[in-house]
Coordinates of C-alpha atoms in Angstrom, one line a residue:
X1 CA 109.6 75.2 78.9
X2 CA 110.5 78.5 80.0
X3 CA 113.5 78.8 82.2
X4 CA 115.3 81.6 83.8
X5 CA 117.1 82.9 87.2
X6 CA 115.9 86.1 88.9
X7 CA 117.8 87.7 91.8
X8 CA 116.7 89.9 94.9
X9 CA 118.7 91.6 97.2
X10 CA 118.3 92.9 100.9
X11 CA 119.9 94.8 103.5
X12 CA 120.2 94.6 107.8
X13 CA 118.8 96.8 109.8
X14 CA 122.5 98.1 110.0
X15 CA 122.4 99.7 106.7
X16 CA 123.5 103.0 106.7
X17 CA 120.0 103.6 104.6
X18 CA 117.8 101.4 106.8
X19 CA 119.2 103.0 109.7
X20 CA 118.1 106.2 108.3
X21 CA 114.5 104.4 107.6
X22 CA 114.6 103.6 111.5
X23 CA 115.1 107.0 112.5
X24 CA 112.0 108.5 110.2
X25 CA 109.9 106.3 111.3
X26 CA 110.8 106.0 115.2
X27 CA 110.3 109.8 115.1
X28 CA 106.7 109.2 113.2
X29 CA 105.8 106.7 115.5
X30 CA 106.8 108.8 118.3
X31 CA 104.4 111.8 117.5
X32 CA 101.6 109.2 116.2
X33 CA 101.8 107.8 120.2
X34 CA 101.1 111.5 121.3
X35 CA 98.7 112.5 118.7
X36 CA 97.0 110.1 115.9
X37 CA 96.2 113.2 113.6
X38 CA 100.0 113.9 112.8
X39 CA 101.3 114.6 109.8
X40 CA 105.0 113.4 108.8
X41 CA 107.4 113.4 106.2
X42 CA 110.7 113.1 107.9
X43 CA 113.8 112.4 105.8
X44 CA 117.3 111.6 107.6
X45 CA 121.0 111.4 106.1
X46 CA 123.4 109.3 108.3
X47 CA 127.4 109.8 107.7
X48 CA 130.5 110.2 109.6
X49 CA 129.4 111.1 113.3
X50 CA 126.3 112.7 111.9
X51 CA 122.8 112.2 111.9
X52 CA 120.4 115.1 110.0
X53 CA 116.3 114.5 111.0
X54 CA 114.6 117.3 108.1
X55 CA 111.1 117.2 107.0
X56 CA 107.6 118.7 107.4
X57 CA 105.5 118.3 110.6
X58 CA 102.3 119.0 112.0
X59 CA 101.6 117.8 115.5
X60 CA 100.3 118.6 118.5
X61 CA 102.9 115.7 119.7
X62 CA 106.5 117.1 121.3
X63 CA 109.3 115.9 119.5
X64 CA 112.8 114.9 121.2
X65 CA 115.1 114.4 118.3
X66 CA 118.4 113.6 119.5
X67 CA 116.9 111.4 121.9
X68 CA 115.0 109.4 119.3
X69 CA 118.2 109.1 117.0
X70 CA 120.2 108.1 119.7
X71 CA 117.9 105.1 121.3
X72 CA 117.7 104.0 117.7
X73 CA 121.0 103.9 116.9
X74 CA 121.5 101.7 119.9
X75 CA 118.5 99.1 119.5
X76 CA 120.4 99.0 116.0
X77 CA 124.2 98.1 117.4
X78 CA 125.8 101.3 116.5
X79 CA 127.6 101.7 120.0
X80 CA 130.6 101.8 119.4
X81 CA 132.4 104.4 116.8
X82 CA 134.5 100.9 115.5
X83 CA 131.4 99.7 114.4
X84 CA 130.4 103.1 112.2
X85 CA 128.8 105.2 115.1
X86 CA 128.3 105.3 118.5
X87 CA 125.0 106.4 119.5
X88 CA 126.3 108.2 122.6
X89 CA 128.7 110.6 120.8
X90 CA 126.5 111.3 117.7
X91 CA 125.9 114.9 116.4
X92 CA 122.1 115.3 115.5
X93 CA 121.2 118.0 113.7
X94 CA 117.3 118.5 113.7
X95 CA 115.5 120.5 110.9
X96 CA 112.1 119.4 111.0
X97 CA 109.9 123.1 109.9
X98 CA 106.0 122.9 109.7
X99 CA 103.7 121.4 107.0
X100 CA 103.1 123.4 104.0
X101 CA 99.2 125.2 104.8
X102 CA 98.4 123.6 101.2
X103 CA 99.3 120.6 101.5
X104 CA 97.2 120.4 104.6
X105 CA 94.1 121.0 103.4
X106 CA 94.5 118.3 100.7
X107 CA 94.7 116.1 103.0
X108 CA 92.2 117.4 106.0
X109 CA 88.8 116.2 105.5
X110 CA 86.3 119.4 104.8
X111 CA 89.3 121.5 103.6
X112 CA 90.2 122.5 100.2
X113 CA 88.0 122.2 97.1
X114 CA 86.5 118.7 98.0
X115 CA 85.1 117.8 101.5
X116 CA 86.6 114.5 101.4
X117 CA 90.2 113.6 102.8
X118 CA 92.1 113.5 99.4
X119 CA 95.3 112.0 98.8
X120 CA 98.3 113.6 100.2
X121 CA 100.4 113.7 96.4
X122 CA 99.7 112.6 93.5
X123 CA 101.2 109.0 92.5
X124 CA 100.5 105.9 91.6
X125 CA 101.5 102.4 93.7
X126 CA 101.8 98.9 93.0
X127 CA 101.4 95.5 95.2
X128 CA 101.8 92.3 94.4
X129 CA 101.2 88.8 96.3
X130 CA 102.0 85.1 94.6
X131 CA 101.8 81.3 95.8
X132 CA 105.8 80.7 96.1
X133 CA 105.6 80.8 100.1
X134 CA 103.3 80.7 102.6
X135 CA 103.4 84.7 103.5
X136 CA 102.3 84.8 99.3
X137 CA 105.5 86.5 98.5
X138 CA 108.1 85.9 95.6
X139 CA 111.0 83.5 96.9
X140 CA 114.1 85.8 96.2
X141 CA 113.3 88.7 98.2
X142 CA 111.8 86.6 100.8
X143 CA 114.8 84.3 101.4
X144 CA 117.1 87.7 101.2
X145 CA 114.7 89.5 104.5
X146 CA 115.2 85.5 106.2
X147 CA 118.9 85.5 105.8
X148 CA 119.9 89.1 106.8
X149 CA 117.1 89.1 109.8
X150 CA 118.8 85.6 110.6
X151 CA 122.3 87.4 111.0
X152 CA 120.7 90.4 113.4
X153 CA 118.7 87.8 115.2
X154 CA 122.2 86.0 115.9
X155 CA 124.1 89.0 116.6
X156 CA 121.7 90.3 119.2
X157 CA 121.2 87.2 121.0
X158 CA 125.3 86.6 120.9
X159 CA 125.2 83.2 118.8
X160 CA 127.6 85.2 116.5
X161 CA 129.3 87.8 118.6
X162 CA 131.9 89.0 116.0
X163 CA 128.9 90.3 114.1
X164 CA 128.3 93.8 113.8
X165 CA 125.3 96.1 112.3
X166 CA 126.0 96.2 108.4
X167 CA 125.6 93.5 106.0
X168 CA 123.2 92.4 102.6
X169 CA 121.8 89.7 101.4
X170 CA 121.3 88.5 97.6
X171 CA 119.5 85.4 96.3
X172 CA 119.2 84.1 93.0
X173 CA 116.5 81.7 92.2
X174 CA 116.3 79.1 89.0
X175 CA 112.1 79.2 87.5
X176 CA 110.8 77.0 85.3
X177 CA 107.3 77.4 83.8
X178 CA 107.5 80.7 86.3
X179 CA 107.6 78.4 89.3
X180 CA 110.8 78.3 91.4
X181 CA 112.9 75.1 91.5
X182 CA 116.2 75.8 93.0
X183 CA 118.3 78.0 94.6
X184 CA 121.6 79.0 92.3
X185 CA 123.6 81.4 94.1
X186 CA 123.3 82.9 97.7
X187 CA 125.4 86.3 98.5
X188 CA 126.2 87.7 101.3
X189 CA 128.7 90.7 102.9
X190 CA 128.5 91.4 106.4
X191 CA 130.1 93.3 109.0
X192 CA 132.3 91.6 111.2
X193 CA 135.1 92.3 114.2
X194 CA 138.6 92.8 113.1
X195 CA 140.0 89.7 114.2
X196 CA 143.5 89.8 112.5
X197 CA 145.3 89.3 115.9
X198 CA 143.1 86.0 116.7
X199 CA 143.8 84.1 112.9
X200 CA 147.3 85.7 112.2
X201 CA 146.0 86.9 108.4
X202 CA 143.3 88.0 106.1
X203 CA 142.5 85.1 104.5
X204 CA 142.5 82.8 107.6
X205 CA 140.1 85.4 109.2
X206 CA 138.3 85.2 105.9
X207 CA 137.5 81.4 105.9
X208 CA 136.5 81.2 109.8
X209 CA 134.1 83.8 108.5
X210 CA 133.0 82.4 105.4
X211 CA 132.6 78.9 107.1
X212 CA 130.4 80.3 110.3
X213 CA 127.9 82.0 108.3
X214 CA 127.4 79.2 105.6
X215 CA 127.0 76.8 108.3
X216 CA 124.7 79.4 110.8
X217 CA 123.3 81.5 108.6
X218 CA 122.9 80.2 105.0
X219 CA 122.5 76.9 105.2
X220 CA 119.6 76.9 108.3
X221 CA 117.5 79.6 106.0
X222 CA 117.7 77.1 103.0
X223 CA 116.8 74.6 104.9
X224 CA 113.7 75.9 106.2
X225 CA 112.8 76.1 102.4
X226 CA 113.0 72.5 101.3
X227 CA 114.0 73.5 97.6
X228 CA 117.1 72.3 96.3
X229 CA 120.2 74.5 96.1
X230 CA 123.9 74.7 94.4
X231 CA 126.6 75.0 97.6
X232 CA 127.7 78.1 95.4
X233 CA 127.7 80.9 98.2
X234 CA 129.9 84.0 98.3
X235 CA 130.4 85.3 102.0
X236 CA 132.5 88.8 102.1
X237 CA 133.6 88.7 98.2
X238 CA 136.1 91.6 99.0
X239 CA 137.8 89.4 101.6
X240 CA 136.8 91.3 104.4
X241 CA 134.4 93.7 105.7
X242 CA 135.6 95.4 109.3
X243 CA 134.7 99.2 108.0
X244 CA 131.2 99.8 107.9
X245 CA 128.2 101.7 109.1
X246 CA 126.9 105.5 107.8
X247 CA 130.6 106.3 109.0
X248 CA 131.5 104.0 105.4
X249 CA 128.8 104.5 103.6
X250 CA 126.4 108.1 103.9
X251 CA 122.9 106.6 104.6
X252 CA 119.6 108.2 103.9
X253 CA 115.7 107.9 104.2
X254 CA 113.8 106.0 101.2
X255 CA 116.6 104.4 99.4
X256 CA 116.1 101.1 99.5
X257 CA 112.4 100.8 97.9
X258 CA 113.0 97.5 95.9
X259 CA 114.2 95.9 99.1
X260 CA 111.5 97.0 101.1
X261 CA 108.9 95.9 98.3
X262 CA 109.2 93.1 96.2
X263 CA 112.6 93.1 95.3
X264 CA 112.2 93.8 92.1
X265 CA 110.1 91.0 91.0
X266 CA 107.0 93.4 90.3
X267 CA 106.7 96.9 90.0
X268 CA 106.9 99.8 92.0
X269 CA 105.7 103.6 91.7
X270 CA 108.6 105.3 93.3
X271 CA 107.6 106.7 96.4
X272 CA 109.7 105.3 99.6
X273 CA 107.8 104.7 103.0
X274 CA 109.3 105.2 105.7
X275 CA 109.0 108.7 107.7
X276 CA 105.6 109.1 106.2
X277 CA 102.0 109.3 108.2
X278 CA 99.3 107.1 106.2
X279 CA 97.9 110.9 104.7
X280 CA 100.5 109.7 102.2
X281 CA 99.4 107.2 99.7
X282 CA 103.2 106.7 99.0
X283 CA 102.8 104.5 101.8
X284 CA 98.9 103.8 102.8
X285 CA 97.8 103.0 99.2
X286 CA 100.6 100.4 98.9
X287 CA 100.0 98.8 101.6
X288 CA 96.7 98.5 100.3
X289 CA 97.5 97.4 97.0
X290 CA 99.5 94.4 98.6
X291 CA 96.6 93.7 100.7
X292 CA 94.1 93.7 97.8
X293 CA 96.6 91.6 96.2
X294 CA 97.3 88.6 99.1
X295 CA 93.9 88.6 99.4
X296 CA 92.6 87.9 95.6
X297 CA 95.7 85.0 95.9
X298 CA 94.5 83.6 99.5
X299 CA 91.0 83.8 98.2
X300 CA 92.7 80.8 95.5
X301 CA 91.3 83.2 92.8
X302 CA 94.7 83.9 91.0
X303 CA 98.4 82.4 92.3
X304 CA 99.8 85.5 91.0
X305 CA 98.1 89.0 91.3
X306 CA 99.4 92.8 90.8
X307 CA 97.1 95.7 91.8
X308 CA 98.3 99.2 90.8
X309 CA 96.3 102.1 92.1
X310 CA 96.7 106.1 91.0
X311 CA 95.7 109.6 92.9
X312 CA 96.0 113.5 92.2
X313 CA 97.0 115.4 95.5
X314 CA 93.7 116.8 97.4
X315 CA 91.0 114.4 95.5
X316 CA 89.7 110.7 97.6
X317 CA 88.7 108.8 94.3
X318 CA 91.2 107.2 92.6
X319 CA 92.3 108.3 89.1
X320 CA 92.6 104.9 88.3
X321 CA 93.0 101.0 89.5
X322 CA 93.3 97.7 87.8
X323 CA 94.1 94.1 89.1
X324 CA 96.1 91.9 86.9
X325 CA 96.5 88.1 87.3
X326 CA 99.1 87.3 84.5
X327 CA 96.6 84.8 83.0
X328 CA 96.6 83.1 86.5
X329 CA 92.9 84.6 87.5
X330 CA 89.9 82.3 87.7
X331 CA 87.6 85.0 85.6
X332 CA 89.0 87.5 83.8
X333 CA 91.4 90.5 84.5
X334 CA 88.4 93.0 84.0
X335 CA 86.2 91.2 86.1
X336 CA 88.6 90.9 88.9
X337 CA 89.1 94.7 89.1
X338 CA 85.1 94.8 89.7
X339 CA 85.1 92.5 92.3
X340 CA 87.6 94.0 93.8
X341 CA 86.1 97.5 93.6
X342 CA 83.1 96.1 95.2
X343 CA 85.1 94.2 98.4
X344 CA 87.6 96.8 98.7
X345 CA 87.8 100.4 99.7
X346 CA 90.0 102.8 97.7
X347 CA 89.6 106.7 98.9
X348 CA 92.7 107.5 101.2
X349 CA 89.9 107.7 104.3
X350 CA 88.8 104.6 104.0
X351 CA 92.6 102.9 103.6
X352 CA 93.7 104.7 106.5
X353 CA 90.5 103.5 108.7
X354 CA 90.2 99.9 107.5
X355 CA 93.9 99.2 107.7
X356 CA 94.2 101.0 111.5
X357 CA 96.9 103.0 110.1
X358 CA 97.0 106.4 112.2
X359 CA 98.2 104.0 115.4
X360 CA 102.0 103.4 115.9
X361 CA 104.3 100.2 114.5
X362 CA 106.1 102.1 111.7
X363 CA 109.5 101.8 113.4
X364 CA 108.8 97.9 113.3
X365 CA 108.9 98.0 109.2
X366 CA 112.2 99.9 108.3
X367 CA 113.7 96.6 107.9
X368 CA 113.4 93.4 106.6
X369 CA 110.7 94.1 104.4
X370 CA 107.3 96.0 104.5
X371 CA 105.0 93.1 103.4
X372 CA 105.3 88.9 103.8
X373 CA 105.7 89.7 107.3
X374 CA 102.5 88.1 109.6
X375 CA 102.2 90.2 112.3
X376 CA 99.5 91.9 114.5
X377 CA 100.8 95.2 113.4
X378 CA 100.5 94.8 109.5
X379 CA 97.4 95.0 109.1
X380 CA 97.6 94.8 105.1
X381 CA 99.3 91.4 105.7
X382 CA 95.5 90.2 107.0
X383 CA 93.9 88.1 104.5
X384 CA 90.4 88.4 105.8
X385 CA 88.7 89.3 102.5
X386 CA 89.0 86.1 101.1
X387 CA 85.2 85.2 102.3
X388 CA 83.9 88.2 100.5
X389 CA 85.7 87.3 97.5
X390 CA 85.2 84.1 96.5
X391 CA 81.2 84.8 97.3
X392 CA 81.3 88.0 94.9
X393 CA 83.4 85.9 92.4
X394 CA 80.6 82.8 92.6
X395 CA 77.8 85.4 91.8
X396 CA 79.2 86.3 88.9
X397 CA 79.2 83.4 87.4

């Protein structure tokens, strides 16, 4: 029997580095609204008072920057300079400059050296879907997005109202036979008020802290679960976490790509998402992969599945793509990549069109995870393929 305990971390939408996620994409979102042909790759850094938007645009959208940072910051929490910022008094420094003419037509259909829309970079993605919950995500990264979206639900609705913006998540899991049996350790560091006047000292304010969000927070996510799990939890292992926020911690765009993946369970080919139009296959092609993916597990064809796809910058066939099932796969690897070839639709084009991509709801994935998520507005959550599937699977045999 093969045992082991793998571990998964995420991170709130207070993050100094998922705030900055927030801001690329609420300013892609924002010129997608205005016109569905734009082309973004916006990157921000978030510090002390300071928010810098840079990046390449081409839009026929009008862009209010400072505004956008500063009705972000405030859906966030950051309202208050205690808290890390306050969106009211922020700096914002814009330095978004046009799209590089080459780059453009790469990626504009009819332009360049082929008349297809090619990819916007070369790259190569990964996704990944499994049986271990219902959303056909791995457990440790899925519990880590439930208990950190848990906290900002709580803080927001004012269940907890010491809370503020910042805090992570870490779960380790126990596996045997690579299913998931228990729960071993549960981490988590949040943000909280400075309430050394109410408890009189640091560790008294410490244990009313430690004791609220095992029994809100921890415990009710666990729960939900039904697997078994050690009462071995770490809440605030410093002691306490009052300072936090980009004015703590300098925060920028695309550095949290394992959290908003697969938290390191599978593999992933580098690019971050957020602040990217679907031209970018950084972000479109993963999101494809992932669907490909759910859809080969829905389909009961394989409880485990990795797609990885590859393109060169300016060209709409793939350099390459296999589907892997980890010996899970009810035909073989070789013929599961030919099935999928013949279901699903690889040029950059066709991802964008099939997966509605070029419409807003970016903004809505800079936190708590880009897949596992079912919503209207992921579209490569969908798992209506599995039909097609498990008929081209049965004519193969």
């Amino acid at each position: 029997m093969s045992k082991y305990i793998f571990t998964s971390e995420s991170v709130s939408e207070g993050h100094p580095d998922k705030v900055c996620d927030a801001i690329s994409d609420a300013v892609l979102d924002n010129l997608l609204s205005q016109d569905p042909e734009s082309h973004v790759a916006c990157e921000t850094m978030a510090t002390t008072g300071t928010v810098i938007v840079s990046g390449e645009v081409r839009s026929n959208g009008v862009i209010d920057v400072e505004k956008i940072v500063k009705n972000t910051l405030e859906e966030i929490g950051y309202t208050d300079k205690a808290y890390g910022m306050d969106n009211k008094e922020v700096k914002v420094i814009s330095m978004l400059d046009e799209q590089s003419p080459e780059i453009a037509q790469g990626v504009d259909q009819g332009s360049g050296l082929h008349e297809e829309q090619g990819a916007g970079d070369q790259g190569l993605m990964f996704g990944f879907a499994c049986d271990e919950t219902k959303e056909l995500m791995p457990l440790p990264i899925h519990l880590s997005h439930r208990l950190v979206e848990r906290m900002t639900d709580l803080r927001k609705n004012g269940t907890i109202s010491w809370l503020r913006p910042d805090s992570k998540s870490q779960v380790s899991v126990a596996y045997e036979d690579d299913k998931p049996v228990s729960v071993t350790k549960v981490v988590i560091a949040t943000q909280h008020d400075d309430m050394i006047n109410k408890f009189g000292d640091e560790n008294a304010e410490h244990d009313f802290v430690e004791k609220e969000i095992i029994t809100h927070v921890i415990k009710p996510v666990l729960d939900k679960f039904g697997l078994p799990y050690d009462d071995s939890f770490i809440v605030n292992g410093t002691g306490r976490f009052v300072f936090g926020g980009p004015e703590a911690d300098t925060g920028l765009t695309g550095r949290k790509i394992i959290v908003d993946t697969y938290g390191g369970y599978a593999p992933h080919g580098g690019g971050a998402f957020s602040g990217k139009d679907p031209s970018k296959v950084d972000r479109s092609a993963a999101y494809m992969a992932r669907y490909i993916a759910k859809n080969i597990v829905a389909a009961e064809i394989a409880t485990k599945c990795e797609v990885q796809l590859s393109y060169s910058i300016g060209v709409a066939e793939p350099t390459s793509f296999y589907v892997k099932s980890f010996g899970t796969g009810k035909i073989s690897d070789e013929e599961l990549t030919q099935v999928s070839k013949l279901v699903f639709r690889l040029k950059p084009g066709e991802i964008i069109n099939h997966l509605n991509l070029k419409h807003p709801r970016y903004r809505k994935t800079a936190a708590n995870g880009h897949f596992g998520r079912e919503n209207d507005l992921f579209t490569w959550e969908k798992t209506d393929k599995v039909d097609e599937i498990q008929s081209a699977v049965s004519e193969r045999k």
